[in-house]
PDB file of C-alpha atoms in Angstrom:
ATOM      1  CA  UNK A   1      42.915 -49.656  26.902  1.00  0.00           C
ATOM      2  CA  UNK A   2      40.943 -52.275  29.123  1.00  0.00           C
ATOM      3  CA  UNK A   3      39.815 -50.988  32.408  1.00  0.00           C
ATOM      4  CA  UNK A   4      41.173 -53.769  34.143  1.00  0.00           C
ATOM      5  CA  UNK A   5      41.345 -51.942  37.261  1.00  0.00           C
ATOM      6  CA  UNK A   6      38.238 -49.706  36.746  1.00  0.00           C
ATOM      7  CA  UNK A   7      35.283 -50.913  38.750  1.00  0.00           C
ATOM      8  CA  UNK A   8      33.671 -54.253  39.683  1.00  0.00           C
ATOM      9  CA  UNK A   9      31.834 -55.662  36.956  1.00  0.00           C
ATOM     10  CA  UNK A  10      30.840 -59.505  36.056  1.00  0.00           C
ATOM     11  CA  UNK A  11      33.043 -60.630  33.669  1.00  0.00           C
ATOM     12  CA  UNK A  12      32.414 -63.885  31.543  1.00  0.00           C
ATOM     13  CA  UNK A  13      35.289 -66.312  31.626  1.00  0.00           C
ATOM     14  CA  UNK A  14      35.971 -68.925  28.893  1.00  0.00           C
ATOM     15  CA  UNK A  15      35.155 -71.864  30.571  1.00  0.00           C
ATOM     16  CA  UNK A  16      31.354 -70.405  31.369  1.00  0.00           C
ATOM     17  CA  UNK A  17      31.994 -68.974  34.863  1.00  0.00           C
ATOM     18  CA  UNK A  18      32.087 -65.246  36.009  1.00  0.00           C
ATOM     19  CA  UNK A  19      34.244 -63.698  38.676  1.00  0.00           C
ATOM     20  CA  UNK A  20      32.542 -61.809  41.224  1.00  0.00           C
ATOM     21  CA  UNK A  21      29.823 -58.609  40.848  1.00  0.00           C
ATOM     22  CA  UNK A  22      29.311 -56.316  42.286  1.00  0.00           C
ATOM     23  CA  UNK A  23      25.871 -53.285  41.959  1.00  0.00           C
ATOM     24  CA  UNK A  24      28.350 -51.145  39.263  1.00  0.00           C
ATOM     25  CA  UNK A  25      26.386 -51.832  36.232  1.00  0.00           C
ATOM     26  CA  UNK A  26      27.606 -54.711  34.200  1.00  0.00           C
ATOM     27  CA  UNK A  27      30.007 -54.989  31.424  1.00  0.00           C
ATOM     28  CA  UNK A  28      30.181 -57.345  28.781  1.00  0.00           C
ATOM     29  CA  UNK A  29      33.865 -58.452  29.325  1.00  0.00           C
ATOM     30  CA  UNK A  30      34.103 -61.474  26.977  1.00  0.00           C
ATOM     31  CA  UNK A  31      32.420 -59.791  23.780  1.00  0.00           C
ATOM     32  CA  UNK A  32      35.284 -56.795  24.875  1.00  0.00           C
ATOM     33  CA  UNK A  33      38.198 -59.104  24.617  1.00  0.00           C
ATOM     34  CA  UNK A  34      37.175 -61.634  22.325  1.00  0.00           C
ATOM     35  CA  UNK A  35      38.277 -65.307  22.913  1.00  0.00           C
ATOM     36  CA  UNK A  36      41.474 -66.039  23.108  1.00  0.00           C
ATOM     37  CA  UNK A  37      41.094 -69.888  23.155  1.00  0.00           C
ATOM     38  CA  UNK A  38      40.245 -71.914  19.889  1.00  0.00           C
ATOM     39  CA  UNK A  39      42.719 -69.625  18.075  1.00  0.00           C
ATOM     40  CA  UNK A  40      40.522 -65.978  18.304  1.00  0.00           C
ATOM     41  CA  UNK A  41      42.428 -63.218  18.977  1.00  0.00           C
ATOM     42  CA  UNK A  42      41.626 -61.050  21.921  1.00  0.00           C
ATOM     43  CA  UNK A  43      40.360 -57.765  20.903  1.00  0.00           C
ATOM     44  CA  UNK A  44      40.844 -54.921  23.149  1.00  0.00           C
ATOM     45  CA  UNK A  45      38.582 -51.936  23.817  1.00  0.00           C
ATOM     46  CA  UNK A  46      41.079 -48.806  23.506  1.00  0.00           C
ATOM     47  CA  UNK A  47      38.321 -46.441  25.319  1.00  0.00           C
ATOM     48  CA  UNK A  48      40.703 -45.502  28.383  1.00  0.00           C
ATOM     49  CA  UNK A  49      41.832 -46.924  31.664  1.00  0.00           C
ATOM     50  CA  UNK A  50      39.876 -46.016  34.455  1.00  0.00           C
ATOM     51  CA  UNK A  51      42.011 -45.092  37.412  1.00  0.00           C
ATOM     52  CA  UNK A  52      39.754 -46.939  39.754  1.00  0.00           C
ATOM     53  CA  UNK A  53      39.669 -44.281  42.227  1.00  0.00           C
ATOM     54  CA  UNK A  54      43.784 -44.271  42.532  1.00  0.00           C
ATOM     55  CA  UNK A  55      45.433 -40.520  42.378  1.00  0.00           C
ATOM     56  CA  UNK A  56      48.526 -41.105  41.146  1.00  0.00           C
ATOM     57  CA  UNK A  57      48.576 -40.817  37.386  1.00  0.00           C
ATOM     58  CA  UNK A  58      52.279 -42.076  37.160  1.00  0.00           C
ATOM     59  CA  UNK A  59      50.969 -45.690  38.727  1.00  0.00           C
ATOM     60  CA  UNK A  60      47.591 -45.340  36.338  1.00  0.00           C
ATOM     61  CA  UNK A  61      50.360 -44.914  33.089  1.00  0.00           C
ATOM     62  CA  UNK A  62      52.536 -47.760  34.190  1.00  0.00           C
ATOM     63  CA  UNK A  63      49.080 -50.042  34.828  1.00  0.00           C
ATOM     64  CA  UNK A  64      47.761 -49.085  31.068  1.00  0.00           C
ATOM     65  CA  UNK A  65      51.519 -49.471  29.228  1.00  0.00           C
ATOM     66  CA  UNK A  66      51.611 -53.111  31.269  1.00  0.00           C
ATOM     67  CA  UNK A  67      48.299 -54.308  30.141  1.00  0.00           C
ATOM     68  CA  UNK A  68      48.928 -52.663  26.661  1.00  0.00           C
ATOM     69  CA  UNK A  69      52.347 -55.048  26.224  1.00  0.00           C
ATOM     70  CA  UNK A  70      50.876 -58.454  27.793  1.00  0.00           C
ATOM     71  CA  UNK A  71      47.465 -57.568  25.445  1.00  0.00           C
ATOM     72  CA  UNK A  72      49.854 -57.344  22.133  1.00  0.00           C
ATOM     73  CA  UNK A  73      51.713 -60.118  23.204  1.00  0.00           C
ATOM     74  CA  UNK A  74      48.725 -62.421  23.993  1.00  0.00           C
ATOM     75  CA  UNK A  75      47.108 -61.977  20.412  1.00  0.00           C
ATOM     76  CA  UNK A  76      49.919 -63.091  18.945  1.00  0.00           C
ATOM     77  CA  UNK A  77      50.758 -66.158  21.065  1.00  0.00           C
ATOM     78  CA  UNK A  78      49.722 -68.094  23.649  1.00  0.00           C
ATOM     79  CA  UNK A  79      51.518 -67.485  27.031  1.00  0.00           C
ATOM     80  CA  UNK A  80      52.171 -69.518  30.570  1.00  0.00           C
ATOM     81  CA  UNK A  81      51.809 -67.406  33.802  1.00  0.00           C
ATOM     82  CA  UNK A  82      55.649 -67.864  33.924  1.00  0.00           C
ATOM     83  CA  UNK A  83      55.889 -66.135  30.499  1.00  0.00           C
ATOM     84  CA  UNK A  84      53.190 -63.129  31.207  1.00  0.00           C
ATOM     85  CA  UNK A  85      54.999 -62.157  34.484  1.00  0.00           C
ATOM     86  CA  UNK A  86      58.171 -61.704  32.702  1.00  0.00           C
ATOM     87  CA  UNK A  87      56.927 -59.858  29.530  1.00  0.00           C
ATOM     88  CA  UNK A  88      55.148 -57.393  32.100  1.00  0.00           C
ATOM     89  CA  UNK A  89      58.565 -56.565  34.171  1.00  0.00           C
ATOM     90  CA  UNK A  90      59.399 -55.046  30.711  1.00  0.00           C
ATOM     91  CA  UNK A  91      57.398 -51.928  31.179  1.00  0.00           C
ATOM     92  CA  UNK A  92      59.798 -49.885  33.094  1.00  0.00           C
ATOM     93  CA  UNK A  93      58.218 -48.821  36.324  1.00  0.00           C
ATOM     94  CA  UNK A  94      56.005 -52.133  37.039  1.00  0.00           C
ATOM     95  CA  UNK A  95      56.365 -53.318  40.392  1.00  0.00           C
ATOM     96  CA  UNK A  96      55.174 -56.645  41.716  1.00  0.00           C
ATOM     97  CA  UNK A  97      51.745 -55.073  42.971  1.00  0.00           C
ATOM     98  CA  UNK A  98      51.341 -54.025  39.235  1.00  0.00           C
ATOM     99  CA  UNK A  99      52.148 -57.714  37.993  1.00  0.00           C
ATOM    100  CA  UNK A 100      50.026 -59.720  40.559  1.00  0.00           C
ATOM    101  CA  UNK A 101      46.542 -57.612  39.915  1.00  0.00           C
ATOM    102  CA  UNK A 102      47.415 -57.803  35.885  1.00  0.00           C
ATOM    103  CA  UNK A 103      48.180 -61.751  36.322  1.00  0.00           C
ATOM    104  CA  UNK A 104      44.721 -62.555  38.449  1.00  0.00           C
ATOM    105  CA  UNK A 105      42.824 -60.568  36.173  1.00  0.00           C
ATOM    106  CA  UNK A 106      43.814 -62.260  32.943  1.00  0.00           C
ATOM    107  CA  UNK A 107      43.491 -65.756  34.378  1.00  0.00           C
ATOM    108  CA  UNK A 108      40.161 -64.577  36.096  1.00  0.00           C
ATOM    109  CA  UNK A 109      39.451 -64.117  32.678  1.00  0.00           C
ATOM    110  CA  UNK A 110      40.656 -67.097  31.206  1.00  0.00           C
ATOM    111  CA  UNK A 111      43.153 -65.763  28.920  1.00  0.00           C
ATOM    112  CA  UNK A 112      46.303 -67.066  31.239  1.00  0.00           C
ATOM    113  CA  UNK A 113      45.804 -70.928  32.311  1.00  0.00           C
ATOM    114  CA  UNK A 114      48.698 -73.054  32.372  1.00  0.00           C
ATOM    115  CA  UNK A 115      46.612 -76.303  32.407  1.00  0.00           C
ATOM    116  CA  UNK A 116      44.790 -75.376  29.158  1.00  0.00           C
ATOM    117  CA  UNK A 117      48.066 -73.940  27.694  1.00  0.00           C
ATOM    118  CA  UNK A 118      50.235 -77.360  28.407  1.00  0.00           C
ATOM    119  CA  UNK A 119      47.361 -79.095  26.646  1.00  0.00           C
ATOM    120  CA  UNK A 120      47.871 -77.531  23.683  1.00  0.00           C
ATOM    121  CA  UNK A 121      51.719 -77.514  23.535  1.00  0.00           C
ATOM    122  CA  UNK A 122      51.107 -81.527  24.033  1.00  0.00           C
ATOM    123  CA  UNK A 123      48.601 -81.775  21.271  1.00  0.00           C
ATOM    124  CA  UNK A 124      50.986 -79.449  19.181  1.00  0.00           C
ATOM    125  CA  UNK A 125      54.206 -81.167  19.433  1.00  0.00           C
ATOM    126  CA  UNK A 126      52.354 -84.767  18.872  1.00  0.00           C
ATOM    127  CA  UNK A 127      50.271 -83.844  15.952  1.00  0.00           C
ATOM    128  CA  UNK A 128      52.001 -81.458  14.244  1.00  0.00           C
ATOM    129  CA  UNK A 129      55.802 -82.584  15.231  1.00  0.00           C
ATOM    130  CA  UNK A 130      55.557 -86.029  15.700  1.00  0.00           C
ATOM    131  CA  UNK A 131      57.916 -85.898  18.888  1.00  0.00           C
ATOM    132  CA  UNK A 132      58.239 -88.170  22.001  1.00  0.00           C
ATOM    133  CA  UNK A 133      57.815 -87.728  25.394  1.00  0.00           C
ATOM    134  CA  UNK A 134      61.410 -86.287  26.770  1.00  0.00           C
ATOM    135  CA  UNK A 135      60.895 -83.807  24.146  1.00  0.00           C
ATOM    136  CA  UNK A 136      57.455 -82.469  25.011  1.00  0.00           C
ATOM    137  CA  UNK A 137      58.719 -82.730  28.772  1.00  0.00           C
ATOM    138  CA  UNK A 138      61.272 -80.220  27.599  1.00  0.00           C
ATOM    139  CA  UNK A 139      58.920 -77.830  25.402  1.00  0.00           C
ATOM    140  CA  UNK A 140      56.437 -77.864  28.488  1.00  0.00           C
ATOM    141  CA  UNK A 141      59.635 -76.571  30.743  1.00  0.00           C
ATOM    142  CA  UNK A 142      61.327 -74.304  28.556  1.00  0.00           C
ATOM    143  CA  UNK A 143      57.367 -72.616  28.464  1.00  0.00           C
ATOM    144  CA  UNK A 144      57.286 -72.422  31.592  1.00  0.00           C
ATOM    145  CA  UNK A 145      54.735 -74.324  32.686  1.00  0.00           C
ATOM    146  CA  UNK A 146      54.932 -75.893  36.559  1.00  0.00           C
ATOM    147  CA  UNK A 147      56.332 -79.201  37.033  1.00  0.00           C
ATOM    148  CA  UNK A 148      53.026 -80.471  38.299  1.00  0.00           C
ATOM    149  CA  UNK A 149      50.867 -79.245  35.780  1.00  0.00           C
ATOM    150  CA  UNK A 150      53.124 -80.645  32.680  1.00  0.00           C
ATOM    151  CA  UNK A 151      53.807 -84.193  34.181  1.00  0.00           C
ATOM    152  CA  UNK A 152      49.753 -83.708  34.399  1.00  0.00           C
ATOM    153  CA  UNK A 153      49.834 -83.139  31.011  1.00  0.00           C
ATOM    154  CA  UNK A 154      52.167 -85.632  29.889  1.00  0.00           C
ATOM    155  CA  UNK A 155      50.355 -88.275  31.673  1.00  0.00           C
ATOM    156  CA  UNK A 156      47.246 -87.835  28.913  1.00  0.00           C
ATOM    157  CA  UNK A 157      49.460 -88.440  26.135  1.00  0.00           C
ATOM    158  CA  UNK A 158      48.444 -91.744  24.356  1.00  0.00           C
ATOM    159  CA  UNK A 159      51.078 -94.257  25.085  1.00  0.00           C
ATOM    160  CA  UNK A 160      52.186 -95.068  21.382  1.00  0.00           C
ATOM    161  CA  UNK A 161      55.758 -93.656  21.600  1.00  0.00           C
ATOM    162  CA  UNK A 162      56.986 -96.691  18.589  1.00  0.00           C
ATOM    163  CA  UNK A 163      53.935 -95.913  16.573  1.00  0.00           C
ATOM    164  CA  UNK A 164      54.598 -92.413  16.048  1.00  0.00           C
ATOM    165  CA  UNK A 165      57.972 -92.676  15.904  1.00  0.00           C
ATOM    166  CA  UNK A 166      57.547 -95.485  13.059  1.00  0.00           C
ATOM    167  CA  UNK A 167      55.144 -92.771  10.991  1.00  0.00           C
ATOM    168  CA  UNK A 168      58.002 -90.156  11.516  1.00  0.00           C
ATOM    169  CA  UNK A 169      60.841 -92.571   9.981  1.00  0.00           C
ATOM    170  CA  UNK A 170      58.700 -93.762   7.622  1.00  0.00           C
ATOM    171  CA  UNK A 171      58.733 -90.025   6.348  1.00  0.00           C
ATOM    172  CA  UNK A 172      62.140 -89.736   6.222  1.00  0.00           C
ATOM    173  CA  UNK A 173      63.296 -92.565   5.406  1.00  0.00           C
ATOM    174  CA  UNK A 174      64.010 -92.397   1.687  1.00  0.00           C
ATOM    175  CA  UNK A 175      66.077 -89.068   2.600  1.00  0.00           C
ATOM    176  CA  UNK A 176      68.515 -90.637   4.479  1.00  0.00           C
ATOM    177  CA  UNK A 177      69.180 -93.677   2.692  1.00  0.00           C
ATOM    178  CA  UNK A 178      72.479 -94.207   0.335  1.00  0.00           C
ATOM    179  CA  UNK A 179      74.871 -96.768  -0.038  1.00  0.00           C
ATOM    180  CA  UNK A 180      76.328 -96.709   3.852  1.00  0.00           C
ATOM    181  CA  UNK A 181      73.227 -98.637   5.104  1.00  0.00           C
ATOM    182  CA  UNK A 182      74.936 -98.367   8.839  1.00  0.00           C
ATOM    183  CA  UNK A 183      75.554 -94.252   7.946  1.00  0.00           C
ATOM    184  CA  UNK A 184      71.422 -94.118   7.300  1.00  0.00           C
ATOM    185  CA  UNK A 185      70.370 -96.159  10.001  1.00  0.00           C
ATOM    186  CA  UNK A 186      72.796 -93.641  12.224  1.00  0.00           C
ATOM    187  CA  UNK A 187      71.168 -90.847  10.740  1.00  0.00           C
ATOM    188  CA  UNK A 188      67.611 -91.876  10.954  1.00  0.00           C
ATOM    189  CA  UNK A 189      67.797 -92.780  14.576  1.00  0.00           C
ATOM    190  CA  UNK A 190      69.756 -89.316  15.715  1.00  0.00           C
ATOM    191  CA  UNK A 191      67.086 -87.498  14.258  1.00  0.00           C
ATOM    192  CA  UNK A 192      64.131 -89.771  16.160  1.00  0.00           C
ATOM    193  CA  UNK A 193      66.763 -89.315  19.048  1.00  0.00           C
ATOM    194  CA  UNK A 194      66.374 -85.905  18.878  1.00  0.00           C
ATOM    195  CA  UNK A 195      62.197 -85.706  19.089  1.00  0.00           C
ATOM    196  CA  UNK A 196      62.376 -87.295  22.337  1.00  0.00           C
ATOM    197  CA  UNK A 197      61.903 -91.050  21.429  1.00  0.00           C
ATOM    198  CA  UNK A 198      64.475 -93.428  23.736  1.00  0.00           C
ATOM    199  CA  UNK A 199      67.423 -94.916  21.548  1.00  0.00           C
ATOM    200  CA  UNK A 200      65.741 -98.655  22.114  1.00  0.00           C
ATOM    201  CA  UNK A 201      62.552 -97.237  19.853  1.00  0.00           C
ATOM    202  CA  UNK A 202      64.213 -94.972  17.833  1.00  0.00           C
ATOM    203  CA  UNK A 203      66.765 -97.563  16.543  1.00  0.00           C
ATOM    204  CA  UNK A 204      63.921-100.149  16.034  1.00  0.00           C
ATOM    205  CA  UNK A 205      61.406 -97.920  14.451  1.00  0.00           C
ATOM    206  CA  UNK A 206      64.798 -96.616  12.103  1.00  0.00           C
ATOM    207  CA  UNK A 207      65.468-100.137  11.136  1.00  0.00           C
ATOM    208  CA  UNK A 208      62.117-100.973  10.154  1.00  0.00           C
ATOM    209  CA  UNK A 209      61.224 -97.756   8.551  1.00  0.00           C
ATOM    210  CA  UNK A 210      64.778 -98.506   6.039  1.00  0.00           C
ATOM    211  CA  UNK A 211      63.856-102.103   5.523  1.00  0.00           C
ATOM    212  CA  UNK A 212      60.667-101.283   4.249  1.00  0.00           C
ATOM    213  CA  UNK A 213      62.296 -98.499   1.207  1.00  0.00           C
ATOM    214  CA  UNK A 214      65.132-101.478   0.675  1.00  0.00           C
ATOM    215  CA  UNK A 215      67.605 -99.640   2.710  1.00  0.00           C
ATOM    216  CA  UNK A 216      69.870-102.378   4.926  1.00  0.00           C
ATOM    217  CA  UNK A 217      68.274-105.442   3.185  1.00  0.00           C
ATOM    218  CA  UNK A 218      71.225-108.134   3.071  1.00  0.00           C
ATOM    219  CA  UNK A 219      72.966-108.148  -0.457  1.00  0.00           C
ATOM    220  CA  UNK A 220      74.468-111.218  -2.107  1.00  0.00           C
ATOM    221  CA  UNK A 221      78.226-111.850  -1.215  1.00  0.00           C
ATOM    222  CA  UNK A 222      80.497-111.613  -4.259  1.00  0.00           C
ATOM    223  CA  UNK A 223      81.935-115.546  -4.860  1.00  0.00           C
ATOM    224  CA  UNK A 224      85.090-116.314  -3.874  1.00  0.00           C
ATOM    225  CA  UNK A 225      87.802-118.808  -5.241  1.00  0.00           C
ATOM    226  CA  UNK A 226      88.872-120.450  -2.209  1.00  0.00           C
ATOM    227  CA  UNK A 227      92.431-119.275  -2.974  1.00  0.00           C
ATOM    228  CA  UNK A 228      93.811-117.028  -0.389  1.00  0.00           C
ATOM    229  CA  UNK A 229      97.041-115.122  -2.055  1.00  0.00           C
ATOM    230  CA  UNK A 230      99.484-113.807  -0.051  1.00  0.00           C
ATOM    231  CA  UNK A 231     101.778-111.368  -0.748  1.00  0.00           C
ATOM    232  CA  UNK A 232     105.585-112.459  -2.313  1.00  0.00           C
ATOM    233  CA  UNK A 233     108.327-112.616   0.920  1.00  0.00           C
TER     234      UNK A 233
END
């Protein structure tokens, strides 16, 4: 288990600073955790926890099974504050003193930072899901992540909402279409609706994503004889 609450040492942070030192000898902290941003997962040492000079081994057990959940947890996702705080209330015995040392360490660290974090849920949902705005507003929330930080966040995001939503119908567009041109169009446009794109874009970027497969062009009107029958009174 990491000595998080052993005593003071420098330890490297992400971004190239170090929290404060102290004359205990120094520990390499960041080659002990491994990186946990650019996709390496952190990689505990499982030496022991030092008590740090407390005397109750109860609080020392409920300190190591903490940091032992939010360390499991963190290599296999990313996590807000928000989220870390309530995956360490899990460990039955943690009290708020427990979660507040365990939450400054790890963003003293740099393995908790809600700024960097929103970033990549932004870059995520654009990239890889092709959604709008409203519905990386939503991802940032559900996450976790504080109001200021996502609008933050949101205000980097390149302000092409009709472009990408144009290269998302344009993907789907050949799955929706059939012989209900209005029933596509419908269709298409729920599911932009649904990534977060306002009905104005996602109904234009629908429509021109079908015209260009042939879906909704205007088809010649069968002739007519003039003669209007009615029926027999």
């Amino acid at each position: 288990m990491i000595p998080l609450f052993g005593g003071s040492r420098s330890a490297a942070h992400p971004a190239g600073g170090h929290a404060s030192s102290s004359s205990a000898p120094a520990r390499d902290t960041d080659s002990r955790f491994g990186r946990r941003f650019a996709g390496h997962p952190i990689e505990p040492d499982v030496d022991g926890v030092d008590s740090g000079g407390r005397d109750d081994p109860q609080d020392d057990d409920v300190r190591e099974r903490a940091e032992a959940l939010l360390l499991r947890k963190l290599r296999s996702r990313s996590l807000s504050i928000s989220e870390a705080r309530t995956a360490i209330r899990e460990v039955p015995g943690t009290d708020e003193v427990v979660i507040t040392e365990l939450i400054e360490r790890f963003i003293d660290l740099g393995y908790l930072n809600d700024a960097v974090f929103a970033e990549q849920l932004v870059l995520s949902a654009v990239e890889r899901r092709g959604e709008g705005r409203r519905a990386v507003a939503t991802t940032l929330m559900k996450r976790g992540i504080p109001r200021d930080i996502a609008d933050a966040a949101i205000a980097e995001m390149p302000d092409d909402d009709a472009e990408r939503a144009l290269d998302f119908a344009r993907s789907k567009a050949r799955s929706v279409g059939g012989k209900d041109d209005d029933a596509a169009l419908r269709r298409l446009a729920g599911q932009l609706a649904r990534r977060g794109y306002p009905s104005s874009v996602a109904l234009s970027a629908a429509r021109q994503a079908l015209r260009e497969v042939g879906v909704g062009r205007s088809r010649p009107s069968r002739p007519t004889s003039g003669v209007r029958f009615t029926p027999d009174e």
